[in-house]
Amino acid sequence: MDTNRLLSSLSYFSIFFAGFIFPIIVYFLVDDPETKRHAKSAFLSHLLPLIAVPLVIAGVFFDIGVLAVGSGIPIFIFITIGFSLLISLVVVIWNVYKGIKVLL
């Protein structure tokens, strides 16, 4: 198996064990442009779930009145947490797909 393909695949699979650190290391240490492209793509996809953090914070602020009074269901919090979980699940599935595709 080609080392560059293995590093490219591990950049995608690193979502399970090294987050966005491994793709950065691969990007700066490898000279192959194709491997750099995969490392950059994996790094950007690992950052996508961080987009949902401001949405969850906004959901808390929208529902702060409901939480303070204790009456009602904090619907915005549930929606934003569900949306962030959906984004995370899609990113994990996409990274596994791309990692397998690079290996084959």
XYZ file of C-alpha atoms in Angstrom:
104
model
C 0.000 0.000 0.000
C 1.205 3.464 -0.842
C 2.267 5.532 2.176
C 0.698 8.715 0.812
C -2.668 7.020 0.367
C -2.448 5.643 3.891
C -1.652 9.088 5.320
C -4.516 10.606 3.337
C -6.898 7.988 4.655
C -5.663 8.397 8.229
C -6.274 12.129 7.932
C -9.955 11.388 7.432
C -10.078 8.624 10.058
C -8.358 10.865 12.609
C -11.775 12.243 13.504
C -11.926 9.240 15.859
C -8.514 9.532 17.498
C -6.684 12.829 16.886
C -9.240 15.389 15.798
C -7.857 18.120 13.624
C -4.251 17.785 14.872
C -3.289 14.836 12.652
C -4.379 16.444 9.346
C -2.393 19.590 10.228
C 0.731 17.525 10.909
C 0.287 15.590 7.668
C -0.307 18.800 5.720
C 2.925 20.393 6.889
C 5.170 17.302 6.787
C 4.219 15.689 3.468
C 5.396 16.966 0.089
C 2.855 15.149 -2.107
C 0.191 17.632 -3.344
C -2.559 14.987 -3.415
C -1.913 14.038 0.211
C -1.853 17.729 1.160
C -5.220 18.188 -0.546
C -6.737 15.296 1.409
C -5.231 16.531 4.685
C -6.650 20.006 4.076
C -10.073 18.594 3.219
C -10.049 16.395 6.326
C -8.998 19.335 8.510
C -11.816 21.525 7.224
C -14.365 18.754 7.662
C -13.182 18.205 11.240
C -13.881 21.873 11.972
C -17.475 21.791 10.671
C -19.051 20.610 13.948
C -17.587 23.697 15.643
C -20.006 25.815 13.604
C -22.848 24.437 15.703
C -21.392 25.728 19.005
C -22.562 29.340 18.461
C -25.974 27.982 17.493
C -26.294 26.121 20.793
C -25.220 29.243 22.688
C -27.809 31.266 20.767
C -30.439 28.656 21.630
C -29.621 29.055 25.306
C -29.961 32.838 25.052
C -33.286 32.560 23.219
C -34.632 30.219 25.866
C -33.191 31.986 28.895
C -36.613 33.331 29.833
C -38.188 29.897 29.644
C -35.389 28.442 31.749
C -35.571 31.243 34.344
C -39.318 30.999 34.825
C -39.371 27.220 34.683
C -42.533 27.091 32.637
C -42.508 25.637 29.189
C -40.147 23.594 27.100
C -36.845 25.130 25.971
C -37.506 24.315 22.313
C -34.639 26.335 20.809
C -32.095 24.483 22.919
C -33.469 21.138 21.757
C -33.483 22.261 18.116
C -29.917 23.563 18.183
C -28.566 20.524 20.032
C -30.344 18.236 17.568
C -28.941 20.224 14.654
C -25.406 20.074 16.067
C -25.706 16.306 16.577
C -26.933 15.926 13.003
C -23.984 17.938 11.673
C -21.556 15.845 13.718
C -23.078 12.583 12.497
C -22.933 13.687 8.859
C -19.295 14.758 9.251
C -18.317 11.416 10.794
C -20.069 9.458 8.034
C -18.482 11.631 5.346
C -14.990 11.199 6.822
C -15.376 7.424 7.019
C -16.610 7.358 3.410
C -13.710 9.501 2.170
C -11.151 7.493 4.175
C -12.366 4.230 2.675
C -12.554 5.749 -0.802
C -8.923 6.927 -0.605
C -7.785 3.464 0.473
C -9.542 1.754 -2.430
